Amino acid sequence: IPHFSFFVSMWGYVVSGLVLLPLLPVFVAFVKIFFFFIKYQTQKHWYKQLPRYEGTFPMLSIFLPDGVKKMFGLIVDKEGNVREDAYFIGSHLDGTPTCLVADAALFKDLFIEEKFPKLELIYSSLEELLGNGLVLSTGSLWKRQRKLLNPLFHYSKLKQMPSIMAARVDSLCKKLHTFNGKEVKATSLFGTMTLEIVIDCVFGGPRYLDAEKMGPLWEEANIAFNNYALTYFILGDKLNRMTPFPWNYKLLHSMKKVRGMVENAIEMKRQELQSHDNSEDTDILASLMSVRDENTGEGI
């Protein structure tokens, strides 16, 4: 009987553990959120004199309804000029108060990694959106990538871009005139124009990528990322991907389509360069394909 009781008790503990195991991440999440809340509440008074803009990532809030109007209401003065003292404040994912600045003179210091290192947490969550390229990489990987990309920033490569940008801006201005004062969604218009410029400069033109098709995917991904980053931080990468949050599906689904479009464009460019036996760098993508590490001979 004692042995039987021990056996039953042991299995009781095992069953209880299996039942409670799925609740462990929820418990951990609540503990994290509690400490993040305490941290933010004890530090936010440092910036109480600054204008406040809500959101996990304040700038991504411009993709929400009336987001642009709200943002400009905070950073633009009565004359329509951007106020240099216009800062936004909100909680970082770990509860640290975060400021966004509109003063270009401060950017020189902000981009010095020794003073303001890339935050591992935020950059790891951005990998799903941006990949592990020059923006997110650090240390030796960043130095290698930057060295390989140096030729792409030569004046001869950049001098053709202003005319491309000017043409796209002129096209957008003509499009705006057709609205005859009708209210439109600025993020969609300017997002599409930005994509058109990137496609022209990087890929060589619209026959490689369609900005009208890709634009809505990027917009959907940006909106979904606001919530994705929060659950990523609380639950971790693997558990967050396993949990069927609607914003996770939207982000992963949109980025899968975007990457498919980009991969098709790269393959099209590769085939064209091979078939024409043309080594001329007609655009940034063609230049990227010809870049080789001087030590290893590997491409980027």
mmCIF file of N, CA and C in Angstrom, residues 72-86:
data_model
loop_
_atom_site.group_PDB
_atom_site.id
_atom_site.type_symbol
_atom_site.label_atom_id
_atom_site.label_comp_id
_atom_site.label_asym_id
_atom_site.label_seq_id
_atom_site.Cartn_x
_atom_site.Cartn_y
_atom_site.Cartn_z
ATOM 1 N N PHE A 72 1.811 65.143 -36.523
ATOM 2 C CA PHE A 72 2.154 66.489 -36.940
ATOM 3 C C PHE A 72 1.605 67.529 -35.974
ATOM 4 N N GLY A 73 0.529 67.189 -35.288
ATOM 5 C CA GLY A 73 0.012 68.105 -34.286
ATOM 6 C C GLY A 73 0.972 68.309 -33.136
ATOM 7 N N LEU A 74 1.843 67.331 -32.900
ATOM 8 C CA LEU A 74 2.813 67.414 -31.817
ATOM 9 C C LEU A 74 4.127 68.054 -32.240
ATOM 10 N N ILE A 75 4.555 67.810 -33.480
ATOM 11 C CA ILE A 75 5.908 68.231 -33.856
ATOM 12 C C ILE A 75 5.961 69.478 -34.716
ATOM 13 N N VAL A 76 4.801 69.983 -35.158
ATOM 14 C CA VAL A 76 4.793 71.149 -36.037
ATOM 15 C C VAL A 76 4.198 72.346 -35.301
ATOM 16 N N ASP A 77 4.859 73.522 -35.445
ATOM 17 C CA ASP A 77 4.344 74.718 -34.795
ATOM 18 C C ASP A 77 3.247 75.367 -35.633
ATOM 19 N N LYS A 78 2.769 76.510 -35.204
ATOM 20 C CA LYS A 78 1.654 77.172 -35.877
ATOM 21 C C LYS A 78 2.008 77.608 -37.297
ATOM 22 N N GLU A 79 3.295 77.862 -37.541
ATOM 23 C CA GLU A 79 3.741 78.272 -38.872
ATOM 24 C C GLU A 79 4.000 77.084 -39.798
ATOM 25 N N GLY A 80 3.859 75.861 -39.278
ATOM 26 C CA GLY A 80 4.073 74.680 -40.099
ATOM 27 C C GLY A 80 5.498 74.176 -40.102
ATOM 28 N N ASN A 81 6.341 74.706 -39.208
ATOM 29 C CA ASN A 81 7.739 74.278 -39.124
ATOM 30 C C ASN A 81 7.905 73.205 -38.043
ATOM 31 N N VAL A 82 8.810 72.265 -38.302
ATOM 32 C CA VAL A 82 9.074 71.214 -37.314
ATOM 33 C C VAL A 82 9.824 71.815 -36.132
ATOM 34 N N ARG A 83 9.298 71.601 -34.952
ATOM 35 C CA ARG A 83 9.920 72.142 -33.743
ATOM 36 C C ARG A 83 11.121 71.287 -33.361
ATOM 37 N N GLU A 84 12.270 71.927 -33.163
ATOM 38 C CA GLU A 84 13.478 71.186 -32.812
ATOM 39 C C GLU A 84 13.379 70.579 -31.420
ATOM 40 N N ASP A 85 12.525 71.153 -30.569
ATOM 41 C CA ASP A 85 12.399 70.631 -29.216
ATOM 42 C C ASP A 85 11.267 69.612 -29.096
ATOM 43 N N ALA A 86 10.767 69.162 -30.249
ATOM 44 C CA ALA A 86 9.623 68.234 -30.234
ATOM 45 C C ALA A 86 10.100 66.809 -30.030
#
